[in-house]
Coordinates of N, CA and C in Angstrom, one line a residue:
M1 N 28.8 13.8 226.7 CA 27.5 13.4 226.3 C 26.7 14.6 225.7
K2 N 26.8 15.8 226.3 CA 26.2 17.0 225.7 C 26.7 17.3 224.4
F3 N 28.1 17.1 224.3 CA 28.7 17.4 223.0 C 28.2 16.5 221.9
L4 N 28.1 15.2 222.3 CA 27.6 14.2 221.3 C 26.1 14.6 220.8
V5 N 25.3 15.0 221.7 CA 23.9 15.4 221.4 C 23.9 16.6 220.5
I6 N 24.7 17.6 220.8 CA 24.8 18.8 220.0 C 25.4 18.4 218.6
L7 N 26.4 17.6 218.5 CA 26.9 17.2 217.2 C 25.9 16.4 216.4
V8 N 25.1 15.6 217.0 CA 24.1 14.8 216.3 C 23.0 15.8 215.8
V9 N 22.6 16.8 216.6 CA 21.6 17.7 216.2 C 22.1 18.6 215.0
I10 N 23.4 19.0 215.0 CA 24.0 19.8 213.9 C 24.0 18.9 212.7
V11 N 24.4 17.7 212.8 CA 24.5 16.8 211.6 C 23.1 16.6 211.0
I12 N 22.1 16.4 211.9 CA 20.7 16.3 211.4 C 20.2 17.5 210.7
V13 N 20.5 18.7 211.2 CA 20.1 19.9 210.6 C 20.8 20.1 209.3
V14 N 22.1 19.9 209.2 CA 22.9 20.0 207.9 C 22.4 19.0 206.9
V15 N 22.2 17.8 207.3 CA 21.7 16.8 206.3 C 20.3 17.1 205.9
G16 N 19.5 17.6 206.8 CA 18.1 18.0 206.4 C 18.1 19.2 205.5
G17 N 19.0 20.1 205.7 CA 19.1 21.3 204.8 C 19.6 20.9 203.5
I18 N 20.5 20.0 203.4 CA 21.0 19.6 202.1 C 19.9 18.8 201.3
A19 N 19.2 17.9 202.1 CA 18.1 17.2 201.4 C 17.0 18.1 200.9
Y20 N 16.7 19.2 201.7 CA 15.7 20.2 201.3 C 16.2 20.9 200.0
L21 N 17.5 21.3 199.9 CA 18.0 21.9 198.7 C 17.9 21.0 197.5
Y22 N 18.3 19.7 197.7 CA 18.2 18.7 196.6 C 16.8 18.6 196.1
N23 N 15.9 18.4 197.0 CA 14.5 18.3 196.7 C 13.9 19.5 195.9
Q24 N 14.4 20.7 196.3 CA 13.9 21.9 195.7 C 14.4 21.9 194.2
L25 N 15.7 21.6 194.0 CA 16.2 21.5 192.6 C 15.5 20.5 191.8
V26 N 15.2 19.3 192.3 CA 14.5 18.3 191.6 C 13.1 18.7 191.3
S27 N 12.4 19.3 192.2 CA 11.0 19.8 192.0 C 11.0 20.9 191.0
L28 N 11.9 21.8 191.0 CA 11.9 22.9 190.0 C 12.2 22.4 188.6
K29 N 13.2 21.4 188.6 CA 13.5 20.8 187.3 C 12.3 20.1 186.7
E30 N 11.6 19.3 187.5 CA 10.4 18.6 187.0 C 9.3 19.6 186.6
Q31 N 9.2 20.7 187.3 CA 8.2 21.7 186.9 C 8.5 22.3 185.5
F32 N 9.8 22.6 185.2 CA 10.1 23.2 183.9 C 10.0 22.1 182.8
K33 N 10.2 20.8 183.1 CA 10.0 19.7 182.2 C 8.5 19.6 181.9
N34 N 7.7 19.7 182.9 CA 6.3 19.6 182.7 C 5.8 20.8 181.8
A35 N 6.3 22.0 182.1 CA 5.9 23.2 181.3 C 6.4 23.0 179.9
F36 N 7.5 22.3 179.6 CA 7.9 22.1 178.3 C 6.9 21.1 177.6
S37 N 6.4 20.2 178.3 CA 5.4 19.2 177.7 C 4.2 20.0 177.2
Q38 N 3.8 21.1 177.8 CA 2.7 21.9 177.3 C 3.1 22.6 176.0
I39 N 4.3 23.0 175.9 CA 4.8 23.6 174.6 C 4.8 22.5 173.6
D40 N 5.2 21.4 173.9 CA 5.3 20.2 173.0 C 3.9 20.0 172.4
I41 N 2.9 20.0 173.2 CA 1.5 19.7 172.7 C 1.1 20.8 171.7
Q42 N 1.4 22.1 172.0 CA 1.0 23.1 171.1 C 1.8 23.2 169.8
L43 N 3.1 22.9 169.9 CA 3.9 22.9 168.7 C 3.5 21.8 167.8
K44 N 3.2 20.6 168.4 CA 2.7 19.5 167.5 C 1.4 19.9 166.8
R45 N 0.6 20.6 167.5 CA -0.7 21.0 166.9 C -0.4 22.0 165.7
R46 N 0.5 22.9 166.0 CA 0.9 23.8 164.9 C 1.5 23.1 163.7
Y47 N 2.4 22.2 164.0 CA 3.0 21.4 162.9 C 2.0 20.6 162.1
D48 N 1.0 20.1 162.8 CA -0.1 19.4 162.1 C -1.0 20.3 161.2
L49 N -1.1 21.6 161.6 CA -1.9 22.5 160.8 C -1.2 23.0 159.6
I50 N 0.1 23.1 159.6 CA 0.9 23.7 158.5 C 0.7 22.9 157.2
P51 N 0.8 21.6 157.2 CA 0.6 20.9 155.9 C -0.7 21.2 155.3
N52 N -1.8 21.3 156.1 CA -3.1 21.6 155.6 C -3.2 22.9 155.0
L53 N -2.5 23.9 155.7 CA -2.5 25.3 155.2 C -1.7 25.3 153.8
V54 N -0.6 24.6 153.7 CA 0.2 24.5 152.5 C -0.7 23.9 151.4
E55 N -1.3 22.8 151.6 CA -2.1 22.1 150.6 C -3.3 23.0 150.1
T56 N -3.9 23.7 151.0 CA -5.0 24.6 150.6 C -4.5 25.7 149.7
A57 N -3.3 26.2 150.0 CA -2.7 27.3 149.3 C -2.1 26.9 147.9
K58 N -1.8 25.6 147.8 CA -1.1 25.1 146.6 C -1.8 25.5 145.3
A59 N -3.1 25.4 145.3 CA -3.8 25.7 144.0 C -3.7 27.1 143.6
Y60 N -3.6 28.0 144.6 CA -3.6 29.4 144.3 C -2.1 29.9 144.1
L61 N -1.2 29.3 144.8 CA 0.2 29.8 144.7 C 1.1 28.9 143.9
K62 N 0.6 28.5 142.7 CA 1.4 27.6 141.8 C 2.7 28.2 141.5
H63 N 2.8 29.5 141.3 CA 4.1 30.1 140.9 C 4.9 30.4 142.2
E64 N 4.5 30.1 143.3 CA 5.2 30.4 144.5 C 5.6 29.1 145.2
S65 N 6.0 28.1 144.4 CA 6.3 26.8 145.0 C 7.5 26.8 145.9
E66 N 8.4 27.7 145.6 CA 9.6 27.8 146.5 C 9.2 28.2 147.9
T67 N 8.3 29.1 148.0 CA 7.8 29.5 149.4 C 7.2 28.4 150.1
L68 N 6.3 27.6 149.4 CA 5.7 26.5 150.0 C 6.7 25.4 150.4
T69 N 7.7 25.2 149.6 CA 8.7 24.2 149.9 C 9.5 24.7 151.1
K70 N 9.8 26.0 151.2 CA 10.5 26.4 152.4 C 9.7 26.3 153.7
V71 N 8.4 26.5 153.6 CA 7.6 26.3 154.8 C 7.5 24.9 155.2
T72 N 7.4 24.0 154.2 CA 7.4 22.6 154.5 C 8.7 22.1 155.1
E73 N 9.8 22.5 154.5 CA 11.1 22.1 155.0 C 11.4 22.7 156.4
A74 N 11.0 23.9 156.7 CA 11.1 24.5 158.0 C 10.3 23.8 159.0
R75 N 9.1 23.4 158.6 CA 8.2 22.7 159.5 C 8.8 21.3 159.9
N76 N 9.3 20.6 158.9 CA 9.9 19.3 159.2 C 11.2 19.4 160.1
S77 N 11.9 20.5 159.8 CA 13.1 20.7 160.7 C 12.7 21.0 162.1
A78 N 11.7 21.9 162.3 CA 11.2 22.2 163.6 C 10.6 21.0 164.3
L79 N 9.9 20.2 163.6 CA 9.4 19.0 164.2 C 10.5 18.0 164.7
A80 N 11.5 17.9 163.9 CA 12.7 17.0 164.3 C 13.3 17.6 165.5
A81 N 13.5 19.0 165.6 CA 14.1 19.6 166.7 C 13.2 19.5 168.0
L82 N 11.9 19.5 167.8 CA 11.0 19.3 168.9 C 11.1 17.9 169.5
K83 N 11.2 16.9 168.6 CA 11.3 15.5 169.0 C 12.5 15.4 169.9
A84 N 13.7 16.0 169.4 CA 14.9 15.9 170.2 C 14.8 16.6 171.5
A85 N 14.2 17.8 171.5 CA 14.0 18.5 172.8 C 13.0 17.9 173.7
S86 N 12.0 17.2 173.2 CA 11.0 16.5 174.0 C 11.7 15.3 174.7
A87 N 12.6 14.7 174.1 CA 13.3 13.6 174.7 C 14.3 14.0 175.8
N88 N 14.7 15.2 175.7 CA 15.7 15.7 176.6 C 15.5 17.2 176.9
P89 N 14.4 17.7 177.5 CA 14.2 19.1 177.7 C 15.1 19.9 178.6
D90 N 16.0 19.2 179.3 CA 17.0 19.9 180.1 C 18.3 20.0 179.4
S91 N 18.4 19.6 178.1 CA 19.6 19.8 177.4 C 19.7 21.1 176.7
Q92 N 20.8 21.8 176.9 CA 21.0 23.1 176.3 C 21.0 23.0 174.8
A93 N 21.7 22.0 174.3 CA 21.8 21.8 172.8 C 20.5 21.6 172.1
T94 N 19.6 20.8 172.7 CA 18.3 20.5 172.1 C 17.4 21.7 172.1
I95 N 17.4 22.4 173.2 CA 16.6 23.6 173.3 C 17.1 24.7 172.4
N96 N 18.4 24.9 172.3 CA 18.9 25.9 171.4 C 18.6 25.5 169.9
A97 N 18.7 24.2 169.6 CA 18.3 23.7 168.2 C 16.8 24.0 168.0
L98 N 16.0 23.8 169.0 CA 14.5 24.1 168.8 C 14.3 25.6 168.6
N99 N 15.0 26.4 169.4 CA 14.9 27.9 169.2 C 15.3 28.3 167.8
G100 N 16.4 27.7 167.2 CA 16.8 28.0 165.9 C 15.8 27.6 164.8
A101 N 15.3 26.3 165.0 CA 14.3 25.8 164.0 C 13.0 26.6 164.1
E102 N 12.6 27.0 165.2 CA 11.4 27.8 165.3 C 11.5 29.1 164.7
R103 N 12.7 29.7 164.8 CA 13.0 31.0 164.1 C 12.9 30.9 162.6
Q104 N 13.4 29.8 162.1 CA 13.4 29.6 160.7 C 11.9 29.3 160.2
L105 N 11.2 28.6 161.0 CA 9.8 28.3 160.6 C 9.0 29.6 160.7
S106 N 9.2 30.4 161.7 CA 8.5 31.7 161.8 C 8.8 32.6 160.5
Q107 N 10.1 32.6 160.1 CA 10.5 33.4 159.0 C 9.8 32.8 157.7
A108 N 9.7 31.5 157.6 CA 9.1 30.9 156.4 C 7.6 31.2 156.4
L109 N 7.0 31.2 157.6 CA 5.5 31.5 157.6 C 5.3 32.9 157.4
T110 N 6.2 33.8 157.8 CA 6.0 35.2 157.5 C 6.1 35.4 155.9
S111 N 7.0 34.8 155.3 CA 7.1 34.9 153.8 C 5.9 34.3 153.2
F112 N 5.4 33.2 153.7 CA 4.1 32.6 153.2 C 3.0 33.6 153.3
N113 N 2.8 34.2 154.5 CA 1.7 35.2 154.7 C 1.8 36.4 153.8
L114 N 3.0 36.8 153.5 CA 3.2 37.9 152.5 C 2.8 37.5 151.1
Q115 N 3.1 36.2 150.7 CA 2.6 35.7 149.4 C 1.1 35.7 149.4
M116 N 0.5 35.2 150.5 CA -1.0 35.1 150.5 C -1.6 36.5 150.3
E117 N -1.0 37.5 150.8 CA -1.6 38.9 150.6 C -1.8 39.2 149.1
A118 N -1.1 38.7 148.3 CA -1.2 39.0 146.8 C -2.3 38.2 146.2
Y119 N -3.0 37.3 146.9 CA -4.1 36.5 146.4 C -5.3 36.7 147.2
P120 N -6.1 37.7 146.9 CA -7.3 37.9 147.7 C -8.3 36.8 147.7
E121 N -8.4 36.0 146.5 CA -9.3 34.9 146.5 C -8.9 33.8 147.4
L122 N -7.6 33.7 147.7 CA -7.0 32.7 148.6 C -7.4 33.1 150.1
K123 N -7.2 34.4 150.3 CA -7.5 34.9 151.7 C -9.0 34.7 152.0
A124 N -9.9 34.8 151.0 CA -11.3 34.6 151.2 C -11.8 33.2 151.2
N125 N -10.9 32.2 150.9 CA -11.2 30.8 150.9 C -11.6 30.4 152.3
E126 N -12.7 29.7 152.4 CA -13.2 29.3 153.7 C -12.3 28.4 154.5
N127 N -11.7 27.4 153.8 CA -10.7 26.5 154.4 C -9.5 27.3 154.9
M128 N -9.0 28.2 154.0 CA -7.9 29.0 154.4 C -8.1 29.9 155.6
L129 N -9.3 30.5 155.6 CA -9.7 31.3 156.8 C -9.8 30.5 158.1
Q130 N -10.3 29.3 158.0 CA -10.4 28.4 159.2 C -9.0 28.0 159.6
L131 N -8.2 27.6 158.7 CA -6.9 27.1 159.1 C -6.0 28.3 159.6
S132 N -6.2 29.5 159.0 CA -5.4 30.6 159.5 C -5.9 31.0 160.9
E133 N -7.2 30.9 161.2 CA -7.7 31.2 162.5 C -7.2 30.1 163.5
E134 N -7.2 28.9 163.2 CA -6.7 27.8 164.1 C -5.2 28.0 164.3
L135 N -4.4 28.4 163.3 CA -3.0 28.6 163.5 C -2.7 29.8 164.4
S136 N -3.5 30.9 164.2 CA -3.4 32.1 165.0 C -3.7 31.7 166.5
S137 N -4.7 30.9 166.7 CA -5.1 30.5 168.1 C -4.0 29.7 168.7
T138 N -3.4 28.8 167.9 CA -2.3 27.9 168.3 C -1.1 28.8 168.7
E139 N -0.8 29.8 167.9 CA 0.3 30.7 168.1 C 0.2 31.3 169.5
N140 N -1.1 31.8 169.8 CA -1.3 32.4 171.1 C -1.1 31.4 172.3
R141 N -1.5 30.1 172.1 CA -1.3 29.1 173.1 C 0.1 28.8 173.3
I142 N 0.9 28.8 172.1 CA 2.3 28.5 172.2 C 3.0 29.7 173.0
A143 N 2.6 30.9 172.8 CA 3.2 32.0 173.5 C 2.9 31.9 175.0
F144 N 1.7 31.5 175.4 CA 1.3 31.3 176.8 C 2.1 30.2 177.4
A145 N 2.2 29.1 176.7 CA 2.9 27.9 177.2 C 4.4 28.2 177.3
R146 N 5.0 29.0 176.3 CA 6.4 29.4 176.4 C 6.7 30.3 177.6
Q147 N 5.7 31.2 177.9 CA 5.9 32.1 179.0 C 5.9 31.2 180.3
A148 N 5.0 30.3 180.4 CA 5.0 29.4 181.6 C 6.3 28.6 181.8
Y149 N 6.8 28.1 180.6 CA 8.0 27.4 180.6 C 9.2 28.3 181.1
N150 N 9.3 29.4 180.5 CA 10.3 30.3 180.8 C 10.3 30.8 182.3
D151 N 9.1 30.9 182.8 CA 9.0 31.2 184.2 C 9.5 30.1 185.1
S152 N 9.2 28.9 184.7 CA 9.7 27.7 185.4 C 11.2 27.6 185.3
V153 N 11.7 27.8 184.2 CA 13.2 27.8 184.0 C 13.8 28.9 184.8
M154 N 13.3 30.0 184.8 CA 13.8 31.1 185.6 C 13.9 30.7 187.1
A155 N 12.8 30.2 187.6 CA 12.7 29.7 189.1 C 13.8 28.7 189.3
Y156 N 13.9 27.7 188.4 CA 15.0 26.7 188.6 C 16.4 27.3 188.6
N157 N 16.6 28.2 187.6 CA 18.0 28.8 187.5 C 18.3 29.7 188.7
I158 N 17.3 30.4 189.2 CA 17.5 31.2 190.4 C 17.9 30.3 191.6
Q159 N 17.1 29.2 191.8 CA 17.4 28.3 192.9 C 18.8 27.7 192.7
R160 N 19.1 27.3 191.5 CA 20.4 26.7 191.2 C 21.6 27.6 191.6
K161 N 21.4 28.9 191.3 CA 22.5 29.9 191.6 C 22.5 30.5 193.0
S162 N 21.4 30.2 193.7 CA 21.3 30.8 195.0 C 22.2 30.1 196.1
F163 N 22.6 30.9 197.0 CA 23.4 30.4 198.1 C 22.5 29.7 199.1
P164 N 22.7 28.6 199.6 CA 23.9 27.7 199.5 C 23.8 26.6 198.4
T165 N 22.6 26.6 197.7 CA 22.4 25.6 196.7 C 23.5 25.6 195.6
N166 N 24.1 26.7 195.3 CA 25.1 26.8 194.3 C 26.3 25.9 194.6
F167 N 26.6 25.7 195.9 CA 27.7 24.8 196.3 C 27.4 23.3 196.0
F168 N 26.2 23.0 196.0 CA 25.8 21.6 195.9 C 25.2 21.2 194.5
A169 N 24.8 22.2 193.7 CA 24.1 21.9 192.5 C 24.8 20.9 191.6
V170 N 26.1 21.1 191.4 CA 26.8 20.2 190.5 C 26.8 18.8 191.0
S171 N 27.1 18.6 192.3 CA 27.1 17.3 192.9 C 25.7 16.6 192.9
F172 N 24.7 17.5 192.9 CA 23.3 17.0 192.8 C 22.9 16.6 191.4
G173 N 23.7 16.8 190.4 CA 23.4 16.5 189.1 C 22.8 17.6 188.3
H174 N 23.0 18.8 188.7 CA 22.5 20.0 188.0 C 23.6 21.0 187.7
P175 N 24.4 20.6 186.7 CA 25.7 21.3 186.4 C 25.4 22.6 185.7
T176 N 24.3 22.7 184.9 CA 24.2 23.9 184.1 C 22.8 24.5 184.2
D177 N 22.7 25.8 183.8 CA 21.3 26.4 183.8 C 20.5 25.8 182.7
A178 N 19.2 25.9 182.9 CA 18.2 25.5 181.9 C 18.2 26.6 180.9
V179 N 17.8 26.3 179.7 CA 17.8 27.3 178.6 C 16.3 27.8 178.4
L180 N 16.2 29.1 178.2 CA 14.9 29.7 177.9 C 14.5 29.5 176.4
L181 N 13.3 29.5 176.2 CA 12.8 29.4 174.8 C 12.5 30.8 174.3
S182 N 13.1 31.1 173.1 CA 12.9 32.5 172.6 C 12.8 32.3 171.1
F183 N 11.6 32.0 170.6 CA 11.3 31.7 169.2 C 11.5 32.9 168.3
E184 N 11.1 34.1 168.8 CA 11.1 35.3 167.9 C 12.5 35.7 167.5
D185 N 12.6 36.3 166.3 CA 13.8 36.8 165.8 C 14.2 38.0 166.7
A186 N 15.5 38.0 167.1 CA 15.9 39.1 168.0 C 15.8 40.5 167.3
K187 N 15.9 40.6 166.0 CA 15.7 41.8 165.3 C 14.3 42.3 165.4
E188 N 13.3 41.4 165.4 CA 11.9 41.8 165.5 C 11.6 42.3 166.9
I189 N 12.2 41.7 167.9 CA 12.0 42.1 169.3 C 12.5 43.5 169.6
Q190 N 13.7 43.8 169.0 CA 14.4 45.1 169.3 C 13.7 46.3 168.6
T191 N 13.1 46.1 167.5 CA 12.5 47.3 166.8 C 11.1 47.6 167.3
A192 N 10.9 48.8 167.7 CA 9.6 49.3 168.2 C 8.8 49.6 167.0
P193 N 7.5 49.5 167.1 CA 6.6 49.8 166.0 C 6.6 51.4 165.8
K194 N 6.4 51.8 164.6 CA 6.4 53.2 164.3 C 4.9 53.7 164.1
V195 N 4.6 54.7 164.8 CA 3.2 55.2 164.7 C 3.3 56.6 164.2
S196 N 2.5 56.9 163.2 CA 2.5 58.3 162.6 C 1.0 58.7 162.4
F197 N 0.8 60.0 162.6 CA -0.5 60.6 162.4 C -0.5 61.6 161.3

């Protein structure tokens, strides 16, 4: 009789522990999906601002139509990648595709900004100033949302790899780590700014 009671208590503790681990993984996965939805909102705002920016600049940058076309194409590609990632934010492939599309868009916007520098009257245009300010504000919001997402992904990945969760993660339906968002070009991150006096 004592043996049966001890066995029942052990089974209850083990089942309770496994249920706790399962619930932790589910909770952390839902947290990083929610964090991704915040990025989704900000990226959509950014993608909505870009066509207005391009239209405002068209009159001034008539000879730079290739740059405007690249910005528009990169924006459309990034929007398509965001839609795929939004539908499945725990897919490595869709997050990696979004990372690549965002890098291309950032490069196209950098080229666009360099072209704008050559047109002081464009930089002084009230619509362009307002759109540039809104885009800059949105970029800051994206960076903040991306940091929150990456923090959530890190917490999920740590829990998934921790003992004893790592023994059960695959059977719980969590076979792989979640992917971090890193929109910046790796070359830009590695180079430190030069200061000279």
